[in-house]
mmCIF file of C-alpha atoms and ligand atoms in Angstrom:
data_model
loop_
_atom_site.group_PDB
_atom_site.id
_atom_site.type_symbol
_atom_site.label_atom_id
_atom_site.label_comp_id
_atom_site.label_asym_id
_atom_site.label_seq_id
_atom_site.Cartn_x
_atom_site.Cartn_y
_atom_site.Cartn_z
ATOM 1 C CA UNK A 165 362.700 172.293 209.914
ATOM 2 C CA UNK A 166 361.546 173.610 206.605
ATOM 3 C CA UNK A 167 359.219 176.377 205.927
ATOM 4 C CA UNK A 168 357.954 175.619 202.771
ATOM 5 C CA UNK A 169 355.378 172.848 203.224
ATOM 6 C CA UNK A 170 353.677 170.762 200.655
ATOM 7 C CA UNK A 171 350.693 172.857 200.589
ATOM 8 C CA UNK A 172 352.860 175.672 199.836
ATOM 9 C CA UNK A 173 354.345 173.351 196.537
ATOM 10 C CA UNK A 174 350.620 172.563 195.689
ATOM 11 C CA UNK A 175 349.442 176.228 195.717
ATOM 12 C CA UNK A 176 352.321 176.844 193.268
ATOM 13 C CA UNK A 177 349.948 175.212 190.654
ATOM 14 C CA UNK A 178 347.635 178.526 190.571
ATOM 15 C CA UNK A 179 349.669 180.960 191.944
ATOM 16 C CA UNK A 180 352.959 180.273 190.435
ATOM 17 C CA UNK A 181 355.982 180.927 189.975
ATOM 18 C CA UNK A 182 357.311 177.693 188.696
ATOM 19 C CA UNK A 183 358.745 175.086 191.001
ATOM 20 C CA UNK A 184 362.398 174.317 191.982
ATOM 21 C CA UNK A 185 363.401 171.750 192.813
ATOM 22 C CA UNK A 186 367.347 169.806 192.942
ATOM 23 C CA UNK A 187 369.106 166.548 194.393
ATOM 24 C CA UNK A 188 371.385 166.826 197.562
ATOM 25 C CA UNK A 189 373.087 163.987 199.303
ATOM 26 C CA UNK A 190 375.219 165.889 201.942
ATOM 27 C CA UNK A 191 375.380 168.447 204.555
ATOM 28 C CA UNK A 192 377.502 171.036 202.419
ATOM 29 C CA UNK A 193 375.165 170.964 198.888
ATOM 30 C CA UNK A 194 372.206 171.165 201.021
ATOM 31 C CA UNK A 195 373.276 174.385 202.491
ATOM 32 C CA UNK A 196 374.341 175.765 199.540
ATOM 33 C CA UNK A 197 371.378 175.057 197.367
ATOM 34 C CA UNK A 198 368.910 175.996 200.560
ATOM 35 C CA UNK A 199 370.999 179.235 200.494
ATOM 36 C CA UNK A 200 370.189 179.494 196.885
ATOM 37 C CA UNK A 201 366.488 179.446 197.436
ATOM 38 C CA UNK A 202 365.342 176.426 195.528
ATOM 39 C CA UNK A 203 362.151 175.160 196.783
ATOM 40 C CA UNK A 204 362.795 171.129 196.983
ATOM 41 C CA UNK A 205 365.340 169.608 198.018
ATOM 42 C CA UNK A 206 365.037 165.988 197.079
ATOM 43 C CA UNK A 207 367.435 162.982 198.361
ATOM 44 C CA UNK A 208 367.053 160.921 195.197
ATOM 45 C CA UNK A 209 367.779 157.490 194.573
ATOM 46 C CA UNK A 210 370.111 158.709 192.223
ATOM 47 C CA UNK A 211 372.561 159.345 195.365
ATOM 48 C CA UNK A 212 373.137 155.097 194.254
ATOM 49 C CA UNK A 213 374.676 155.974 190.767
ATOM 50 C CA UNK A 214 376.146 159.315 191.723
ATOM 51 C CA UNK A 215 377.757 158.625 194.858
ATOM 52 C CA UNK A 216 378.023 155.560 195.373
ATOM 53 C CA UNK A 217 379.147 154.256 192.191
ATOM 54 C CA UNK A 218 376.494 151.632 191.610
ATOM 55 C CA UNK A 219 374.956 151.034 187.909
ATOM 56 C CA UNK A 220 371.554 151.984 188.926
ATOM 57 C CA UNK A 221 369.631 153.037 191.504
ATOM 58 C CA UNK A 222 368.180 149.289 192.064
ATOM 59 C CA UNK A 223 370.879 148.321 195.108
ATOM 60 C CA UNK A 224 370.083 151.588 197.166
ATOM 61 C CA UNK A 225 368.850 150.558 200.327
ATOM 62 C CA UNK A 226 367.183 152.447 202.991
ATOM 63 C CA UNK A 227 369.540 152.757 205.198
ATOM 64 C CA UNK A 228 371.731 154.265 202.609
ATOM 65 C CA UNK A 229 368.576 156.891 201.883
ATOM 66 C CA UNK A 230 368.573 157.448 205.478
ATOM 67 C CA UNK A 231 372.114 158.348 206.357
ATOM 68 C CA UNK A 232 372.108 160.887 203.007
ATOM 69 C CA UNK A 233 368.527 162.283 204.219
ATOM 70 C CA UNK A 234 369.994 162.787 208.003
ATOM 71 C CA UNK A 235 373.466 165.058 206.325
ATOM 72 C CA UNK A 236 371.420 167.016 203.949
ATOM 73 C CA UNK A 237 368.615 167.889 206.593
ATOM 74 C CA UNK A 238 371.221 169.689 208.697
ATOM 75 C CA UNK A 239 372.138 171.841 206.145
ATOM 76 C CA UNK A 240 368.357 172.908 205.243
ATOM 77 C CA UNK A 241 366.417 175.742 206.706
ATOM 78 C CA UNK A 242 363.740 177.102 204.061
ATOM 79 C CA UNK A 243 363.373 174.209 201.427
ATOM 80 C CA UNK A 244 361.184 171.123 201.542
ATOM 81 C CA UNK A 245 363.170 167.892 202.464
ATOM 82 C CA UNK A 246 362.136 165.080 200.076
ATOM 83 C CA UNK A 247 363.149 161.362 200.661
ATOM 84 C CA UNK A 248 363.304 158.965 197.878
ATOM 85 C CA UNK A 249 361.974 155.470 198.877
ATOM 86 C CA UNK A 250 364.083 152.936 197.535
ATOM 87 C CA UNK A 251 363.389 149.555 195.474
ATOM 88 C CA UNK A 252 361.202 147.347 197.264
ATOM 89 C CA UNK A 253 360.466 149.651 200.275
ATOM 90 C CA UNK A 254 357.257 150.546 198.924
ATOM 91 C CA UNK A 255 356.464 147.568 196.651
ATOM 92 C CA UNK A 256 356.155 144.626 199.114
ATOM 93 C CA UNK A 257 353.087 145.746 201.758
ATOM 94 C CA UNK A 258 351.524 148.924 202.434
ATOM 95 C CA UNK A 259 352.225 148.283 205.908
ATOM 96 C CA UNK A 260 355.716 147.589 205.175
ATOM 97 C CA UNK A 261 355.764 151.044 202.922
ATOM 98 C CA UNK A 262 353.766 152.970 205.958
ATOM 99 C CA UNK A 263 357.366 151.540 208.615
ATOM 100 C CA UNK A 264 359.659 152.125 205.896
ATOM 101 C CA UNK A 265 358.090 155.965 204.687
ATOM 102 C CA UNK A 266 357.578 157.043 208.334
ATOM 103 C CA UNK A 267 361.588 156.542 209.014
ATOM 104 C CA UNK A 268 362.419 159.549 206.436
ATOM 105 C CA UNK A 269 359.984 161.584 208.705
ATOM 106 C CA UNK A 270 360.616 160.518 212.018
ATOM 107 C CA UNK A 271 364.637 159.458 211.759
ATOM 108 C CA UNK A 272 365.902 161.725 209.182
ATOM 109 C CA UNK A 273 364.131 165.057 209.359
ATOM 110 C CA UNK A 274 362.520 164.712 205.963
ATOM 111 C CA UNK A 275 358.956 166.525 204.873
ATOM 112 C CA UNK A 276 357.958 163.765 202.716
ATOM 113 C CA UNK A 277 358.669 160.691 200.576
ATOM 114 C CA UNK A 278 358.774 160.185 197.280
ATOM 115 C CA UNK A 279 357.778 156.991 195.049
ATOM 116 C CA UNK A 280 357.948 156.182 191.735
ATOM 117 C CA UNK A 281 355.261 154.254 189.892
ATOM 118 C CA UNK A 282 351.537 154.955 188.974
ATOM 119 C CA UNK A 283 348.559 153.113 188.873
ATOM 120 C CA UNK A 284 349.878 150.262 190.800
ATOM 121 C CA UNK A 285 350.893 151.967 193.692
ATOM 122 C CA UNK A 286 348.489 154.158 193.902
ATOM 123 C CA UNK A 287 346.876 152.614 196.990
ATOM 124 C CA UNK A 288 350.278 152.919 198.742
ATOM 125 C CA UNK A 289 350.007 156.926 198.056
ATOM 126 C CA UNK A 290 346.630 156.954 199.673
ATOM 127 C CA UNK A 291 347.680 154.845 202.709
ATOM 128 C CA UNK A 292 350.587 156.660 203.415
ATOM 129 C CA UNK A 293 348.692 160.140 203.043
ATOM 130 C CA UNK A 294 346.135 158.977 204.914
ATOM 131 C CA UNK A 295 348.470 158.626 207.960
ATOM 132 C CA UNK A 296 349.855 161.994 207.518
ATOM 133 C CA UNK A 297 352.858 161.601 205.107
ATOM 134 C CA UNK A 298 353.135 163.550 201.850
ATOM 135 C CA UNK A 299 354.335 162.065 199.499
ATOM 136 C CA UNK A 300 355.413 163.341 195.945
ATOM 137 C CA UNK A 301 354.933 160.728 192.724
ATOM 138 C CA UNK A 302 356.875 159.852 190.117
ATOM 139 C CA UNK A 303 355.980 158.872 186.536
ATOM 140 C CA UNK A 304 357.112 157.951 182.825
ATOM 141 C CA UNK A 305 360.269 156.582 183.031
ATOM 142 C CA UNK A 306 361.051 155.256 186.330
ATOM 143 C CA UNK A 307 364.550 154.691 186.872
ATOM 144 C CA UNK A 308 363.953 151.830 189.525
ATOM 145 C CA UNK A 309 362.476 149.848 187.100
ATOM 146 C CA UNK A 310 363.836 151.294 183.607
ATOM 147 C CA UNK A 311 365.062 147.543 182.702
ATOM 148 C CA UNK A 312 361.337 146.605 182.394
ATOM 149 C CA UNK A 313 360.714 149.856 180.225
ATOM 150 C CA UNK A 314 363.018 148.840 177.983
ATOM 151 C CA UNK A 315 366.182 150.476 179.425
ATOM 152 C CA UNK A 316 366.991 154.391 179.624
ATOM 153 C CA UNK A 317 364.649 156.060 176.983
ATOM 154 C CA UNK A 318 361.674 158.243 176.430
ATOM 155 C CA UNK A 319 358.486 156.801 177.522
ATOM 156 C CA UNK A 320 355.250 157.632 175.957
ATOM 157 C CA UNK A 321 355.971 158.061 172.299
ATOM 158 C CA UNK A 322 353.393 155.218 171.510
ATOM 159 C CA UNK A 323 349.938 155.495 172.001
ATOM 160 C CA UNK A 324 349.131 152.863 174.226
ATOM 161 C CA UNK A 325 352.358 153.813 176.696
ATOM 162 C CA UNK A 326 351.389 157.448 176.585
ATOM 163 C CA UNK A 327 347.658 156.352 177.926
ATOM 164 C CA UNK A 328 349.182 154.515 180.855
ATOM 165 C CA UNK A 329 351.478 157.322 181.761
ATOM 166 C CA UNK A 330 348.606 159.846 181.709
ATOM 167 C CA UNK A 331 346.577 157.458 183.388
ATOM 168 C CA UNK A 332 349.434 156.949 186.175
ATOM 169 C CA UNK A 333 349.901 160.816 186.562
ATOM 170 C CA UNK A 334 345.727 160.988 187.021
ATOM 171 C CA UNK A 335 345.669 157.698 189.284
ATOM 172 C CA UNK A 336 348.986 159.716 191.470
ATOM 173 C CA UNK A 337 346.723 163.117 191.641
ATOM 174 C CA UNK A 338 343.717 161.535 192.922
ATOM 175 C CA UNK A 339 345.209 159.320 195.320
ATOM 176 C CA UNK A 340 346.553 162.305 197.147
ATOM 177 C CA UNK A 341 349.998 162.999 196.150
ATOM 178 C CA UNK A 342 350.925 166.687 196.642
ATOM 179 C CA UNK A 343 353.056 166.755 193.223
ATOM 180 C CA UNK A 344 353.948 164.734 190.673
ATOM 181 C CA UNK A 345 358.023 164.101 188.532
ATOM 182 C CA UNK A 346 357.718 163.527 185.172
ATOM 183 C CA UNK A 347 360.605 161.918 183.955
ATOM 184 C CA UNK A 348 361.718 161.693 180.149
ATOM 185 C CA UNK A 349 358.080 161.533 178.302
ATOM 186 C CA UNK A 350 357.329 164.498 175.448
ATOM 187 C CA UNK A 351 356.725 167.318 175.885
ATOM 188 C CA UNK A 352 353.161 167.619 174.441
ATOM 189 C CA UNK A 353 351.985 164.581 176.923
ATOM 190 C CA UNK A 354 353.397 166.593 179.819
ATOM 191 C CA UNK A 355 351.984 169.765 179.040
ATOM 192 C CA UNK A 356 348.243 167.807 178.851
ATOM 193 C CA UNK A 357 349.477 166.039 182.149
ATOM 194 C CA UNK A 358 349.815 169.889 183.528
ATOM 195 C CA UNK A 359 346.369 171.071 182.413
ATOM 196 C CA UNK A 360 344.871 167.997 183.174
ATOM 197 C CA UNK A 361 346.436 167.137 186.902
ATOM 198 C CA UNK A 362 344.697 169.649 189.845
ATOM 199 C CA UNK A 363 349.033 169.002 191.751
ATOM 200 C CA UNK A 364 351.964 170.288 190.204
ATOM 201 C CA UNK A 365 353.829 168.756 187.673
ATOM 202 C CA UNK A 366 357.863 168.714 188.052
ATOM 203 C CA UNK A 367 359.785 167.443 184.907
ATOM 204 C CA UNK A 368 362.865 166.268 184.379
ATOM 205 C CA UNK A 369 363.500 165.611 180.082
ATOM 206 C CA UNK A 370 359.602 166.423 180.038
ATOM 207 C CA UNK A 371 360.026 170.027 178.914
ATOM 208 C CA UNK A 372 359.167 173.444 179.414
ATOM 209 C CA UNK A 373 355.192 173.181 180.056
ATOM 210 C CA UNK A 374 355.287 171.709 183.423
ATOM 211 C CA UNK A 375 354.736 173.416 186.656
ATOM 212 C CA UNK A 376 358.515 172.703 187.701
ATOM 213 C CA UNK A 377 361.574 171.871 186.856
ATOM 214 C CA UNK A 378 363.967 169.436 188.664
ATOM 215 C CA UNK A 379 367.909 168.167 187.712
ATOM 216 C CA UNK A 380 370.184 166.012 189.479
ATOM 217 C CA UNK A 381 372.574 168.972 191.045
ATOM 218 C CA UNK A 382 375.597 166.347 190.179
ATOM 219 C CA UNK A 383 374.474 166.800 186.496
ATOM 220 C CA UNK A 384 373.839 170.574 186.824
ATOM 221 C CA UNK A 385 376.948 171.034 188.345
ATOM 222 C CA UNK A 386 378.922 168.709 185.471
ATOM 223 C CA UNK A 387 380.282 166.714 188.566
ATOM 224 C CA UNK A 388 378.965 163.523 187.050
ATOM 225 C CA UNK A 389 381.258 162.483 184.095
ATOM 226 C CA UNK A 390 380.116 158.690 183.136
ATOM 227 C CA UNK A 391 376.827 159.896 181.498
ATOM 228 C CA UNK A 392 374.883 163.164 180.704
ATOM 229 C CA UNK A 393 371.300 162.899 179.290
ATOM 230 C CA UNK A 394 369.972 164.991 176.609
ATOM 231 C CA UNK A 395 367.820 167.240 178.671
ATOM 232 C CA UNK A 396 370.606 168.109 181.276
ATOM 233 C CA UNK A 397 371.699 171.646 181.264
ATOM 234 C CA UNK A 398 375.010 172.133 182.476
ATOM 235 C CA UNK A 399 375.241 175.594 184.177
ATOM 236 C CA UNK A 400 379.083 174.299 185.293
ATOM 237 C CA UNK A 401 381.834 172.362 184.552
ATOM 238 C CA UNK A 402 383.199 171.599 188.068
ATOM 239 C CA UNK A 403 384.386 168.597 187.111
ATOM 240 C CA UNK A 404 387.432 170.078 185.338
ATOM 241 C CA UNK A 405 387.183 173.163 187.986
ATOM 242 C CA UNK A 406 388.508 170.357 190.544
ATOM 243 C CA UNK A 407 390.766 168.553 188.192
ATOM 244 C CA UNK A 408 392.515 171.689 188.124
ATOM 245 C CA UNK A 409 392.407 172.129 191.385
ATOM 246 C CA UNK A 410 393.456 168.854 192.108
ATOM 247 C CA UNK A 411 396.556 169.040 189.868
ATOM 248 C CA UNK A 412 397.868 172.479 191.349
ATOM 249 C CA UNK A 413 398.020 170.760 194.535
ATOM 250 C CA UNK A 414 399.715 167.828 193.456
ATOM 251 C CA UNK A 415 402.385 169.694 191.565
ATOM 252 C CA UNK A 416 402.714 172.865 193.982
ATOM 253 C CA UNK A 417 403.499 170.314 197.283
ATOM 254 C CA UNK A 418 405.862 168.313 194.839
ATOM 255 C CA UNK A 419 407.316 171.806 193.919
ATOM 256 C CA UNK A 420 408.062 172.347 197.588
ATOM 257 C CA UNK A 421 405.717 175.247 196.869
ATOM 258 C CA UNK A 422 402.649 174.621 199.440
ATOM 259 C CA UNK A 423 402.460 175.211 202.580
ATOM 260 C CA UNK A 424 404.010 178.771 202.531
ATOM 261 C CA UNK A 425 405.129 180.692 205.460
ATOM 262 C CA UNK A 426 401.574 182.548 205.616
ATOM 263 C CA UNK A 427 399.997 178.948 205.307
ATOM 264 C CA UNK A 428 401.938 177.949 208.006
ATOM 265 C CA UNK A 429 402.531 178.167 212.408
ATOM 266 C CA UNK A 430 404.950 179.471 214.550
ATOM 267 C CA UNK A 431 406.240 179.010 218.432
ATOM 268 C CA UNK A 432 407.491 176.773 220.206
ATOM 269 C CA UNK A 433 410.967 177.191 219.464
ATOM 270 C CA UNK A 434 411.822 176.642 222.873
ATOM 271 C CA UNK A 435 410.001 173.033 223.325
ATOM 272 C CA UNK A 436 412.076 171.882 219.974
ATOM 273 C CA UNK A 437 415.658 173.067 221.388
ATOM 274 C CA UNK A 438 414.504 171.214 224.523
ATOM 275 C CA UNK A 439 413.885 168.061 222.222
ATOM 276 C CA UNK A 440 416.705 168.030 220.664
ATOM 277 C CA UNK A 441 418.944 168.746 223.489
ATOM 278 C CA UNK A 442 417.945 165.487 224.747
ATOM 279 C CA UNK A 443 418.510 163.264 221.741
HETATM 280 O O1 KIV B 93 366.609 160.026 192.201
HETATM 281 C C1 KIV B 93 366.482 161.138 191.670
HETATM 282 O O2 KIV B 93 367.400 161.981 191.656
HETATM 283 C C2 KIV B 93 365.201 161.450 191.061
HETATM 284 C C3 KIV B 93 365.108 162.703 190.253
HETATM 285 C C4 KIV B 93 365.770 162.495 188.957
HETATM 286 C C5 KIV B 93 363.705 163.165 190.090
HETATM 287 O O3 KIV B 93 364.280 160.706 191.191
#
């Protein structure tokens, strides 16, 4: 159970410091990033492309987001536990969204839910907080549907996209959302999100002038090699780390290096001559 609630996250808007906030999809990066005292631990869709090896995040499917959210809430103690609702578990009722949201609560130990989308699911935001589940919003360019936004790209360069993006962060805010992602949109339309939105702002390619800041840990980490966005900030290349790793092994057990005598057990000696006394 996590201390940090979503009242806590909301507060953060006037009291600061800025919000933290990373992906997990497991037991052991959920400890570890819990450990490092980040303040949101999200289960993001993005657990499609980076561990599963899908394309996108479209085929995700809740029972997927389920199994990840069950792992990574047994490795959290302090941070907030953050489902992502998957494509079409929001979008079809808002009873079917109200089922589907209250399994990340009830089943898999999570805070709250996150959804992606604006204006037009606004009324889902108010119906689930309504019956008691936070839930975080998502806005600008929303991977779920990034073939309709014209693919990967920055959203809001244009006048008329920038108004509906501010409108979706304002339409997110009132309808109860604790916080709000702002994914890949300048950086001058997120900082007059920020001023003008009374819940944090948490960006992701939105730059500095948000209230947070959130990466895909994978991407962080440089554990995801097929594609790195602009805005990612590598803090580590495991990627090669484990290569490395992964080579040593190969060569030191070919070698006849690995196991060594330390890396090894001993007895028994007895129950072998026995063994092969009788064969
Ligand atoms: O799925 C995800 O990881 C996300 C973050 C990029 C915010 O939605």
């Amino acid at each position: 159970m996590s201390t940090i609630t979503p009242m806590d996250i909301k507060d953060r808007k006037i009291t600061g410091p800025a919000v933290t906030m990373l992906t997990a999809y497991d037991y052991s990066f959920a400890s570890m990033i819990d450990s490092a005292g980040i303040d949101i631990i999200l289960v993001g869709d993005s657990l499609g492309m980076v561990i599963l090896g899908y394309d996108s995040t479209v085929p995700v499917t809740m029972e997927e987001m389920l199994h990840h959210c069950k792992a990574v809430s047994r490795g959290v103690k302090n941070a907030l536990l953050v489902g992502d609702m998957p494509f079409m578990s929001y979008q079809v009722s808002e009873e079917e969204a109200l089922i589907n949201a209250s399994r990340f609560l009830k089943e898999a130990g999570c805070d709250a839910v996150k959804l992606e989308g604006g204006v037009s699911v606004a009324p889902v935001i108010g119906r689930l907080v309504r019956a008691g589940i936070p839930v975080m919003g998502h806005v600008g360019l929303t991977p779920q549907t990034a073939s309709s936004l014209g693919g990967f790209k920055v959203q809001g360069r244009d006048i008329e996209r920038a108004k509906a993006i501010f409108q979706d962060a304002i339409a997110v805010a009132e309808a109860g959302a604790f916080a709000v992602v702002l994914e890949c949109i300048p950086s001058d339309l997120s900082a007059l999100i920020t001023e003008e939105v009374d819940i944090p702002t948490i960006g992701i390619g939105a730059g500095p002038r948000c209230d947070g800041q959130v990466l895909v840990t994978n991407d962080l980490l440089g554990l995801y090699e097929k594609f790195t966005p602009k805005f990612v900030r590598k803090y580590a290349d495991l990627a090669s780390e484990i290569k490395k790793a992964l080579s040593a092994f190969k060569k030191e057990v070919e070698a006849g290096d690995f196991p060594s005598l330390d890396e090894s057990f001993f007895g028994g000696e007895e129950a072998v001559r026995a063994i092969k006394a009788q064969t």
